[in-house]
């Protein structure tokens, strides 16, 4: 499976998939911001990649402008979790950021998403700070990602 740029007509389906992927956290009582905000605008800016056709299985939102890329979102459809989709999308983000000449990738996650914190740390991100419930993380890039 290879990620591809998302198309404008997929915005509503991608937003619904993102909301669905985060629903388990909401069900645990985690107060999250609007996790699917800005999908149409990010698609128009060429910052959204997806895997799958019908149905879409995962989404990556990544901005590679500037010295550091910004990993805005990675979400996997509930029906596709556990199939390695998230790993494919994160590796794609690393490759895209490297190809764009970025020095690293920054992201923000929620302090109550312990699974995400552990995953990103395992994948080489380090915590750089906190703002309220937001945990900022950063991973420096090398030519081999």
Short mmCIF file of C-alpha atoms in Angstrom, two decimals:
data_model
loop_
_atom_site.label_atom_id
_atom_site.label_comp_id
_atom_site.label_asym_id
_atom_site.label_seq_id
_atom_site.Cartn_x
_atom_site.Cartn_y
_atom_site.Cartn_z
CA UNK A 1 0.00 0.00 0.00
CA UNK A 2 1.33 3.36 -1.03
CA UNK A 3 0.03 6.70 0.25
CA UNK A 4 -1.32 9.08 -2.38
CA UNK A 5 -2.37 12.72 -2.30
CA UNK A 6 -5.95 13.13 -1.14
CA UNK A 7 -8.51 14.59 -3.52
CA UNK A 8 -10.91 17.45 -2.66
CA UNK A 9 -13.97 15.20 -3.00
CA UNK A 10 -12.54 12.98 -0.21
CA UNK A 11 -12.51 15.74 2.42
CA UNK A 12 -15.77 14.79 4.15
CA UNK A 13 -14.89 11.08 4.24
CA UNK A 14 -11.41 11.85 5.60
CA UNK A 15 -12.79 14.18 8.28
CA UNK A 16 -15.27 11.51 9.36
CA UNK A 17 -12.50 8.90 9.44
CA UNK A 18 -10.31 11.17 11.60
CA UNK A 19 -13.18 11.82 14.01
CA UNK A 20 -13.88 8.08 14.18
CA UNK A 21 -10.23 7.25 14.83
CA UNK A 22 -10.19 9.58 17.86
CA UNK A 23 -13.60 8.54 19.22
CA UNK A 24 -12.14 5.88 21.51
CA UNK A 25 -10.18 8.62 23.30
CA UNK A 26 -13.30 10.75 23.68
CA UNK A 27 -15.12 7.71 25.02
CA UNK A 28 -12.42 7.52 27.72
CA UNK A 29 -13.22 11.11 28.67
CA UNK A 30 -10.28 12.81 26.94
CA UNK A 31 -11.27 16.35 25.94
CA UNK A 32 -9.78 16.76 22.48
CA UNK A 33 -9.88 19.77 20.17
CA UNK A 34 -11.56 19.50 16.76
CA UNK A 35 -9.22 16.85 15.34
CA UNK A 36 -10.64 17.02 11.81
CA UNK A 37 -10.58 20.79 11.39
CA UNK A 38 -8.99 22.14 8.24
CA UNK A 39 -9.08 19.00 6.11
CA UNK A 40 -10.40 20.69 2.94
CA UNK A 41 -7.85 23.52 3.21
CA UNK A 42 -4.99 21.09 3.85
CA UNK A 43 -6.03 19.01 0.83
CA UNK A 44 -6.05 22.15 -1.33
CA UNK A 45 -2.54 22.96 -0.06
CA UNK A 46 -1.26 19.47 -1.00
CA UNK A 47 -0.69 18.51 2.64
CA UNK A 48 -2.90 15.40 2.90
CA UNK A 49 -2.10 11.84 1.88
CA UNK A 50 -4.33 8.82 2.23
CA UNK A 51 -4.21 5.06 1.84
CA UNK A 52 -7.06 3.09 0.34
CA UNK A 53 -9.80 3.90 -2.10
CA UNK A 54 -13.14 2.58 -0.95
CA UNK A 55 -13.09 2.86 1.95
CA UNK A 56 -10.17 5.11 2.84
CA UNK A 57 -8.04 3.41 5.49
CA UNK A 58 -5.71 6.11 6.80
CA UNK A 59 -4.73 9.74 6.53
CA UNK A 60 -1.56 11.77 6.97
CA UNK A 61 -1.59 15.56 7.24
CA UNK A 62 1.91 17.03 6.90
CA UNK A 63 3.28 20.50 6.20
CA UNK A 64 6.84 20.42 4.85
CA UNK A 65 7.30 24.17 4.37
CA UNK A 66 10.10 25.69 6.39
CA UNK A 67 13.11 24.22 8.14
CA UNK A 68 10.99 21.79 10.12
CA UNK A 69 8.02 19.78 8.89
CA UNK A 70 4.84 19.82 10.99
CA UNK A 71 3.05 16.50 11.44
CA UNK A 72 -0.51 17.76 11.79
CA UNK A 73 -2.34 14.45 11.99
CA UNK A 74 -2.05 10.72 11.46
CA UNK A 75 -5.24 8.72 11.78
CA UNK A 76 -6.24 5.19 10.84
CA UNK A 77 -9.83 4.10 10.28
CA UNK A 78 -11.14 1.95 13.13
CA UNK A 79 -11.68 -0.93 10.68
CA UNK A 80 -8.05 -0.77 9.48
CA UNK A 81 -6.24 -0.47 12.80
CA UNK A 82 -3.62 -3.09 13.55
CA UNK A 83 -2.68 -3.56 9.88
CA UNK A 84 0.43 -1.35 9.82
CA UNK A 85 -1.28 1.59 8.13
CA UNK A 86 -0.06 4.08 10.75
CA UNK A 87 3.53 2.92 10.30
CA UNK A 88 3.29 3.30 6.53
CA UNK A 89 1.97 6.84 6.95
CA UNK A 90 4.64 7.85 9.45
CA UNK A 91 7.42 6.45 7.23
CA UNK A 92 5.89 8.40 4.34
CA UNK A 93 5.96 11.57 6.46
CA UNK A 94 9.65 11.03 7.22
CA UNK A 95 10.44 10.47 3.54
CA UNK A 96 8.48 13.55 2.45
CA UNK A 97 10.15 15.74 5.06
CA UNK A 98 13.59 14.46 4.05
CA UNK A 99 12.85 15.04 0.37
CA UNK A 100 11.76 18.60 1.18
CA UNK A 101 15.07 19.24 2.94
CA UNK A 102 13.51 19.64 6.39
CA UNK A 103 15.80 19.35 9.40
CA UNK A 104 13.17 17.65 11.54
CA UNK A 105 9.50 17.01 12.20
CA UNK A 106 7.54 18.67 14.98
CA UNK A 107 4.18 17.49 16.27
CA UNK A 108 1.79 18.08 19.13
CA UNK A 109 -0.27 15.43 20.85
CA UNK A 110 -2.44 15.31 23.96
CA UNK A 111 -1.04 14.47 27.39
CA UNK A 112 -3.81 11.92 27.94
CA UNK A 113 -3.03 9.96 24.76
CA UNK A 114 -0.40 7.81 26.44
CA UNK A 115 -0.37 5.37 23.54
CA UNK A 116 0.58 8.18 21.14
CA UNK A 117 3.26 9.54 23.46
CA UNK A 118 4.84 6.09 23.78
CA UNK A 119 4.62 5.43 20.04
CA UNK A 120 6.24 8.70 19.01
CA UNK A 121 8.99 8.27 21.61
CA UNK A 122 9.60 4.75 20.30
CA UNK A 123 9.87 6.17 16.77
CA UNK A 124 12.50 8.75 17.74
CA UNK A 125 10.52 11.82 18.79
CA UNK A 126 11.48 13.63 22.01
CA UNK A 127 9.28 15.81 24.15
CA UNK A 128 10.23 19.47 23.81
CA UNK A 129 7.59 21.16 25.95
CA UNK A 130 4.02 21.34 27.17
CA UNK A 131 1.29 23.94 26.80
CA UNK A 132 -1.73 22.96 28.85
CA UNK A 133 -2.73 19.49 27.69
CA UNK A 134 -0.61 19.74 24.52
CA UNK A 135 2.68 17.85 24.43
CA UNK A 136 5.12 19.11 21.80
CA UNK A 137 7.55 16.61 20.32
CA UNK A 138 10.37 16.79 17.80
CA UNK A 139 12.41 14.36 15.75
CA UNK A 140 15.56 15.42 13.94
CA UNK A 141 15.96 13.99 10.46
CA UNK A 142 18.90 12.44 8.75
CA UNK A 143 19.19 11.65 5.07
CA UNK A 144 18.01 8.10 5.73
CA UNK A 145 15.00 9.19 7.91
#
